[in-house]
mmCIF file of C-alpha atoms in Angstrom:
data_model
loop_
_atom_site.group_PDB
_atom_site.id
_atom_site.type_symbol
_atom_site.label_atom_id
_atom_site.label_comp_id
_atom_site.label_asym_id
_atom_site.label_seq_id
_atom_site.Cartn_x
_atom_site.Cartn_y
_atom_site.Cartn_z
ATOM 1 C CA MET A 1 3.937 -9.533 -21.941
ATOM 2 C CA ASN A 2 2.994 -13.050 -22.994
ATOM 3 C CA TYR A 3 1.249 -14.844 -20.059
ATOM 4 C CA PHE A 4 0.757 -18.451 -19.561
ATOM 5 C CA PRO A 5 -2.365 -18.890 -21.903
ATOM 6 C CA ASN A 6 -4.417 -21.520 -20.136
ATOM 7 C CA LEU A 7 -3.830 -20.972 -16.287
ATOM 8 C CA ALA A 8 -3.604 -17.225 -15.876
ATOM 9 C CA ILE A 9 -6.672 -15.735 -14.038
ATOM 10 C CA ASN A 10 -8.574 -13.203 -16.108
ATOM 11 C CA LYS A 11 -7.928 -9.806 -14.566
ATOM 12 C CA ILE A 12 -11.622 -8.923 -15.512
ATOM 13 C CA ALA A 13 -13.926 -10.139 -12.681
ATOM 14 C CA LEU A 14 -17.252 -9.022 -14.199
ATOM 15 C CA GLU A 15 -18.445 -7.728 -17.491
ATOM 16 C CA LEU A 16 -21.689 -5.615 -17.574
ATOM 17 C CA GLY A 17 -22.541 -4.665 -21.245
ATOM 18 C CA PRO A 18 -19.714 -2.223 -22.021
ATOM 19 C CA PHE A 19 -18.409 -1.916 -18.527
ATOM 20 C CA SER A 20 -15.896 -4.059 -16.923
ATOM 21 C CA ILE A 21 -14.984 -4.558 -13.333
ATOM 22 C CA HIS A 22 -11.414 -5.655 -12.708
ATOM 23 C CA TRP A 23 -10.143 -7.627 -9.997
ATOM 24 C CA TYR A 24 -7.440 -5.000 -9.257
ATOM 25 C CA ALA A 25 -10.212 -2.495 -8.431
ATOM 26 C CA ILE A 26 -12.189 -5.055 -6.286
ATOM 27 C CA PHE A 27 -8.962 -5.713 -4.052
ATOM 28 C CA ILE A 28 -8.230 -2.054 -3.871
ATOM 29 C CA VAL A 29 -11.918 -1.054 -2.652
ATOM 30 C CA ALA A 30 -12.070 -4.164 -0.453
ATOM 31 C CA GLY A 31 -8.889 -3.236 1.395
ATOM 32 C CA ALA A 32 -9.938 0.438 1.691
ATOM 33 C CA SER A 33 -13.478 -0.453 2.977
ATOM 34 C CA LEU A 34 -12.024 -2.610 5.686
ATOM 35 C CA GLY A 35 -9.462 0.063 6.664
ATOM 36 C CA VAL A 36 -12.302 2.638 6.974
ATOM 37 C CA TRP A 37 -14.346 0.351 9.120
ATOM 38 C CA LEU A 38 -11.373 -0.176 11.417
ATOM 39 C CA ALA A 39 -10.531 3.469 11.502
ATOM 40 C CA CYS A 40 -14.275 4.270 12.534
ATOM 41 C CA LYS A 41 -14.174 1.666 15.274
ATOM 42 C CA GLU A 42 -10.993 3.167 16.729
ATOM 43 C CA ALA A 43 -11.902 6.916 16.384
ATOM 44 C CA PRO A 44 -13.997 7.332 19.738
ATOM 45 C CA ARG A 45 -10.801 6.232 21.767
ATOM 46 C CA ARG A 46 -9.152 9.375 20.272
ATOM 47 C CA GLY A 47 -12.020 11.677 20.716
ATOM 48 C CA LEU A 48 -12.874 11.588 17.097
ATOM 49 C CA THR A 49 -16.165 10.370 15.453
ATOM 50 C CA ALA A 50 -16.770 7.999 12.739
ATOM 51 C CA ASP A 51 -18.014 10.940 10.491
ATOM 52 C CA ASP A 52 -14.488 12.443 10.936
ATOM 53 C CA VAL A 53 -13.134 9.320 9.355
ATOM 54 C CA ILE A 54 -15.520 9.130 6.584
ATOM 55 C CA ASP A 55 -15.253 12.713 5.683
ATOM 56 C CA TYR A 56 -11.529 12.477 5.431
ATOM 57 C CA ILE A 57 -11.653 9.324 3.324
ATOM 58 C CA LEU A 58 -14.163 10.868 0.894
ATOM 59 C CA TRP A 59 -11.452 13.358 0.167
ATOM 60 C CA ALA A 60 -8.377 11.294 0.684
ATOM 61 C CA PHE A 61 -9.330 8.095 -1.447
ATOM 62 C CA PRO A 62 -9.805 9.520 -4.782
ATOM 63 C CA ILE A 63 -6.832 11.976 -4.377
ATOM 64 C CA ALA A 64 -4.707 9.082 -3.131
ATOM 65 C CA LEU A 65 -5.588 7.194 -6.296
ATOM 66 C CA ILE A 66 -4.559 9.964 -8.556
ATOM 67 C CA GLY A 67 -1.311 10.116 -6.559
ATOM 68 C CA VAL A 68 -0.654 6.462 -6.941
ATOM 69 C CA ARG A 69 -0.957 6.857 -10.679
ATOM 70 C CA ALA A 70 0.655 10.259 -11.060
ATOM 71 C CA TYR A 71 3.746 9.107 -9.023
ATOM 72 C CA TYR A 72 4.149 6.028 -11.455
ATOM 73 C CA VAL A 73 3.670 7.963 -14.520
ATOM 74 C CA ALA A 74 5.965 10.809 -13.563
ATOM 75 C CA PHE A 75 8.842 8.155 -13.243
ATOM 76 C CA GLU A 76 7.744 6.330 -16.360
ATOM 77 C CA TRP A 77 7.126 9.469 -18.522
ATOM 78 C CA GLY A 78 9.234 8.272 -21.382
ATOM 79 C CA TYR A 79 6.563 5.609 -21.930
ATOM 80 C CA TYR A 80 3.413 7.600 -21.182
ATOM 81 C CA SER A 81 4.433 10.520 -23.228
ATOM 82 C CA GLN A 82 4.316 8.384 -26.264
ATOM 83 C CA HIS A 83 1.126 6.757 -24.869
ATOM 84 C CA PRO A 84 -1.003 9.432 -23.257
ATOM 85 C CA GLY A 85 -4.206 7.472 -23.725
ATOM 86 C CA GLU A 86 -3.084 4.928 -21.193
ATOM 87 C CA ILE A 87 -2.071 7.556 -18.417
ATOM 88 C CA ILE A 88 -5.467 7.096 -16.554
ATOM 89 C CA ALA A 89 -5.588 3.249 -16.950
ATOM 90 C CA LEU A 90 -4.754 2.388 -13.485
ATOM 91 C CA TRP A 91 -7.029 -0.583 -13.588
ATOM 92 C CA ASP A 92 -4.449 -2.245 -15.951
ATOM 93 C CA GLY A 93 -1.839 -1.802 -13.266
ATOM 94 C CA GLY A 94 1.109 0.609 -13.015
ATOM 95 C CA GLY A 95 0.779 2.524 -9.716
ATOM 96 C CA ALA A 96 3.135 3.437 -6.797
ATOM 97 C CA ILE A 97 1.969 3.243 -3.333
ATOM 98 C CA TYR A 98 4.168 5.926 -2.244
ATOM 99 C CA GLY A 99 2.331 8.331 -4.418
ATOM 100 C CA GLY A 100 -0.872 7.461 -2.718
ATOM 101 C CA LEU A 101 0.656 7.715 0.797
ATOM 102 C CA ILE A 102 2.044 11.135 0.111
ATOM 103 C CA ALA A 103 -1.234 12.364 -1.510
ATOM 104 C CA GLY A 104 -3.125 11.064 1.343
ATOM 105 C CA ALA A 105 -0.824 12.556 3.915
ATOM 106 C CA ILE A 106 -1.248 15.963 2.371
ATOM 107 C CA VAL A 107 -4.946 15.741 2.387
ATOM 108 C CA LEU A 108 -4.862 14.382 6.082
ATOM 109 C CA PHE A 109 -2.946 17.483 7.268
ATOM 110 C CA ILE A 110 -5.139 20.005 5.490
ATOM 111 C CA PHE A 111 -8.127 18.160 6.723
ATOM 112 C CA SER A 112 -6.987 18.105 10.271
ATOM 113 C CA TYR A 113 -6.302 21.872 10.087
ATOM 114 C CA TYR A 114 -9.674 22.797 8.982
ATOM 115 C CA ARG A 115 -11.332 20.223 11.244
ATOM 116 C CA MET A 116 -9.003 21.344 14.254
ATOM 117 C CA ILE A 117 -8.119 17.860 14.769
ATOM 118 C CA ASN A 118 -4.691 16.879 15.906
ATOM 119 C CA PRO A 119 -3.059 15.184 12.979
ATOM 120 C CA LEU A 120 -1.206 12.616 14.953
ATOM 121 C CA ASP A 121 -4.558 11.150 16.179
ATOM 122 C CA LEU A 122 -5.898 10.826 12.687
ATOM 123 C CA LEU A 123 -2.515 9.130 11.535
ATOM 124 C CA ASP A 124 -2.574 6.627 14.520
ATOM 125 C CA ILE A 125 -6.143 5.860 13.863
ATOM 126 C CA SER A 126 -5.504 5.364 10.068
ATOM 127 C CA VAL A 127 -2.421 3.211 10.279
ATOM 128 C CA PRO A 128 -4.092 -0.227 10.907
ATOM 129 C CA GLY A 129 -6.414 0.367 7.982
ATOM 130 C CA VAL A 130 -3.557 1.412 5.668
ATOM 131 C CA LEU A 131 -1.712 -1.768 6.501
ATOM 132 C CA ILE A 132 -4.613 -4.249 6.038
ATOM 133 C CA GLY A 133 -5.490 -2.331 2.786
ATOM 134 C CA GLN A 134 -1.964 -2.661 1.377
ATOM 135 C CA ALA A 135 -2.041 -6.245 2.351
ATOM 136 C CA ILE A 136 -5.113 -6.925 0.369
ATOM 137 C CA GLY A 137 -4.409 -4.490 -2.378
ATOM 138 C CA ARG A 138 -1.247 -6.424 -3.294
ATOM 139 C CA TRP A 139 -3.365 -9.336 -4.462
ATOM 140 C CA GLY A 140 -4.517 -6.987 -7.366
ATOM 141 C CA ASN A 141 -0.928 -7.034 -8.521
ATOM 142 C CA PHE A 142 -1.015 -10.824 -8.218
ATOM 143 C CA ILE A 143 -4.157 -10.937 -10.646
ATOM 144 C CA ASN A 144 -2.447 -8.374 -12.999
ATOM 145 C CA GLN A 145 0.835 -10.456 -13.034
ATOM 146 C CA GLU A 146 2.879 -7.435 -11.802
ATOM 147 C CA ALA A 147 5.230 -6.557 -8.913
ATOM 148 C CA TYR A 148 7.251 -9.882 -9.168
ATOM 149 C CA GLY A 149 10.732 -10.969 -8.918
ATOM 150 C CA GLU A 150 13.241 -12.749 -11.004
ATOM 151 C CA ALA A 151 12.619 -16.004 -12.962
ATOM 152 C CA VAL A 152 13.098 -19.289 -10.830
ATOM 153 C CA SER A 153 12.868 -22.904 -11.819
ATOM 154 C CA LYS A 154 10.080 -23.854 -9.432
ATOM 155 C CA LEU A 155 7.645 -22.316 -6.769
ATOM 156 C CA ASN A 156 6.739 -25.719 -4.941
ATOM 157 C CA TYR A 157 6.345 -24.017 -1.729
ATOM 158 C CA LEU A 158 3.352 -22.240 -2.851
ATOM 159 C CA PRO A 159 -0.201 -23.173 -3.527
ATOM 160 C CA SER A 160 -0.846 -24.223 -7.253
ATOM 161 C CA PHE A 161 -3.036 -21.158 -8.042
ATOM 162 C CA ILE A 162 -0.307 -18.833 -7.078
ATOM 163 C CA ARG A 163 2.337 -20.884 -8.969
ATOM 164 C CA GLU A 164 0.211 -20.946 -12.056
ATOM 165 C CA GLN A 165 -0.397 -17.111 -11.896
ATOM 166 C CA MET A 166 3.250 -16.502 -11.371
ATOM 167 C CA PHE A 167 4.204 -18.237 -14.658
ATOM 168 C CA ILE A 168 4.961 -15.052 -16.604
ATOM 169 C CA ASP A 169 6.973 -14.833 -19.895
ATOM 170 C CA GLY A 170 7.815 -18.549 -19.949
ATOM 171 C CA ALA A 171 9.119 -18.803 -16.414
ATOM 172 C CA TYR A 172 8.009 -18.929 -12.673
ATOM 173 C CA ARG A 173 8.653 -15.537 -10.954
ATOM 174 C CA VAL A 174 9.403 -14.783 -7.379
ATOM 175 C CA PRO A 175 6.022 -13.676 -5.841
ATOM 176 C CA THR A 176 7.183 -10.486 -4.273
ATOM 177 C CA PHE A 177 3.748 -9.271 -4.098
ATOM 178 C CA LEU A 178 3.039 -12.022 -1.591
ATOM 179 C CA TYR A 179 5.994 -11.280 0.392
ATOM 180 C CA GLU A 180 4.917 -7.682 0.792
ATOM 181 C CA SER A 181 1.285 -8.688 1.595
ATOM 182 C CA ILE A 182 2.555 -11.041 4.330
ATOM 183 C CA GLY A 183 4.691 -8.299 5.659
ATOM 184 C CA THR A 184 2.125 -5.578 5.791
ATOM 185 C CA PHE A 185 -0.471 -8.092 7.273
ATOM 186 C CA THR A 186 1.943 -9.015 10.072
ATOM 187 C CA GLY A 187 2.604 -5.364 10.782
ATOM 188 C CA PHE A 188 -1.202 -4.867 11.116
ATOM 189 C CA LEU A 189 -1.477 -7.933 13.501
ATOM 190 C CA ILE A 190 1.288 -6.402 15.681
ATOM 191 C CA ILE A 191 -0.516 -2.940 15.994
ATOM 192 C CA MET A 192 -3.872 -4.581 16.606
ATOM 193 C CA ILE A 193 -2.563 -6.760 19.311
ATOM 194 C CA PHE A 194 -0.324 -4.207 21.072
ATOM 195 C CA ARG A 195 -1.675 -0.765 20.523
ATOM 196 C CA HIS A 196 -3.961 -0.794 23.694
ATOM 197 C CA ARG A 197 -1.672 -2.931 25.740
ATOM 198 C CA LEU A 198 1.762 -1.158 25.573
ATOM 199 C CA PRO A 199 1.756 1.467 28.416
ATOM 200 C CA GLY A 200 3.005 4.994 27.798
ATOM 201 C CA LEU A 201 2.569 4.956 24.136
ATOM 202 C CA LYS A 202 2.625 8.744 22.775
ATOM 203 C CA ARG A 203 0.563 10.314 20.121
ATOM 204 C CA GLY A 204 2.010 9.562 16.729
ATOM 205 C CA GLU A 205 4.011 6.472 17.795
ATOM 206 C CA ILE A 206 1.718 3.987 16.021
ATOM 207 C CA PHE A 207 2.249 6.101 12.965
ATOM 208 C CA ALA A 208 6.025 6.030 13.738
ATOM 209 C CA PHE A 209 5.888 2.357 13.929
ATOM 210 C CA TYR A 210 4.240 2.175 10.491
ATOM 211 C CA LEU A 211 7.043 4.227 8.900
ATOM 212 C CA ILE A 212 9.659 1.841 10.328
ATOM 213 C CA TRP A 213 7.887 -1.371 9.669
ATOM 214 C CA TYR A 214 6.749 -0.722 6.313
ATOM 215 C CA GLY A 215 9.920 1.208 5.263
ATOM 216 C CA LEU A 216 11.823 -2.066 6.230
ATOM 217 C CA VAL A 217 9.396 -4.448 4.478
ATOM 218 C CA ARG A 218 9.417 -2.458 1.328
ATOM 219 C CA PHE A 219 13.065 -1.916 1.289
ATOM 220 C CA ILE A 220 13.609 -5.725 1.428
ATOM 221 C CA VAL A 221 11.034 -6.542 -1.018
ATOM 222 C CA GLU A 222 11.825 -3.814 -3.498
ATOM 223 C CA GLY A 223 15.293 -5.322 -3.855
ATOM 224 C CA MET A 224 13.858 -8.548 -5.175
ATOM 225 C CA ARG A 225 11.695 -6.866 -7.822
ATOM 226 C CA THR A 226 12.295 -6.774 -11.556
ATOM 227 C CA ASP A 227 10.050 -3.724 -12.329
ATOM 228 C CA SER A 228 11.446 -1.086 -9.857
ATOM 229 C CA LEU A 229 11.182 2.629 -10.772
ATOM 230 C CA MET A 230 14.671 3.870 -11.052
ATOM 231 C CA LEU A 231 16.693 7.110 -10.412
ATOM 232 C CA GLY A 232 19.947 6.347 -12.115
ATOM 233 C CA ALA A 233 21.206 3.176 -10.661
ATOM 234 C CA LEU A 234 19.133 3.321 -7.491
ATOM 235 C CA ARG A 235 15.686 2.107 -6.605
ATOM 236 C CA ILE A 236 13.325 5.057 -5.896
ATOM 237 C CA SER A 237 11.297 2.918 -3.585
ATOM 238 C CA GLN A 238 14.263 1.758 -1.429
ATOM 239 C CA ILE A 239 15.422 5.465 -1.081
ATOM 240 C CA PHE A 240 11.883 6.359 0.058
ATOM 241 C CA SER A 241 11.681 3.467 2.235
ATOM 242 C CA ALA A 242 15.191 4.244 3.925
ATOM 243 C CA LEU A 243 13.767 7.878 4.488
ATOM 244 C CA MET A 244 10.674 6.475 6.027
ATOM 245 C CA VAL A 245 12.838 4.214 8.655
ATOM 246 C CA ILE A 246 14.910 7.317 9.485
ATOM 247 C CA ALA A 247 11.970 9.480 10.015
ATOM 248 C CA GLY A 248 10.034 6.865 12.217
ATOM 249 C CA ILE A 249 13.170 6.396 14.459
ATOM 250 C CA ALA A 250 13.775 10.228 14.514
ATOM 251 C CA PHE A 251 10.122 10.968 15.490
ATOM 252 C CA ILE A 252 10.100 8.389 18.291
ATOM 253 C CA LEU A 253 13.489 9.565 19.766
ATOM 254 C CA ILE A 254 12.479 13.237 19.576
ATOM 255 C CA ARG A 255 9.220 12.603 21.359
ATOM 256 C CA ARG A 256 10.866 10.395 23.947
ATOM 257 C CA LEU A 257 13.778 12.891 24.631
ATOM 258 C CA LYS A 258 11.614 15.990 24.649
ATOM 259 C CA LYS A 259 8.985 14.321 26.688
ATOM 260 C CA PHE A 260 6.153 15.382 24.508
ATOM 261 C CA ASP A 261 2.742 13.946 25.232
#
């Protein structure tokens, strides 16, 4: 991929001898750290402790990163089977958030079982952090010049530093990373404002809101992207997004109709 040579931001933030620290990693770690802090603050409201959250994250974060990469590599195996040395190079981009969500959820249910924690409590606690982590993490895609849309003639509605970084392969590109970042940040704000103000919220309904909200945001944004993972003529992330929305709605309806606590 030929980037605009003079204006593109260097994806390496810092070099220390033979070691390089990539902006992508900085955004991922920053988003995760803020998410953990928020979860630790919320945990006592659900009868959990900050140690419960931290212990979960120590297991979930590295496994989720593996899931992010493994999901992407699996659907791009035609390329990676010919370039096996690049399989672990997550820092160069090429990840799928759904792989991380699936891996993190599996760890959460196993962790909850062994700690005798209601998994719905841990899910509700984690959701705001997941949303803010996604909002921040998408800026790693911005630095790596990935997760963008079709070519357009201009992007005058954006600040110059975004316009310049979105000049890829000789044309400006729709900044779908930005749309998803705004969408997830908006979902984060909604939860933070209303989660303790809405009467009668049941366990798991904050998590269900996440399924619906992020499913809708991702379904829309994915339709604009040019780098979607495909299953035949279908965009895999749109399929998964639709299933998330259906699952979230079904969860709320079942809990309300069955009158579960």
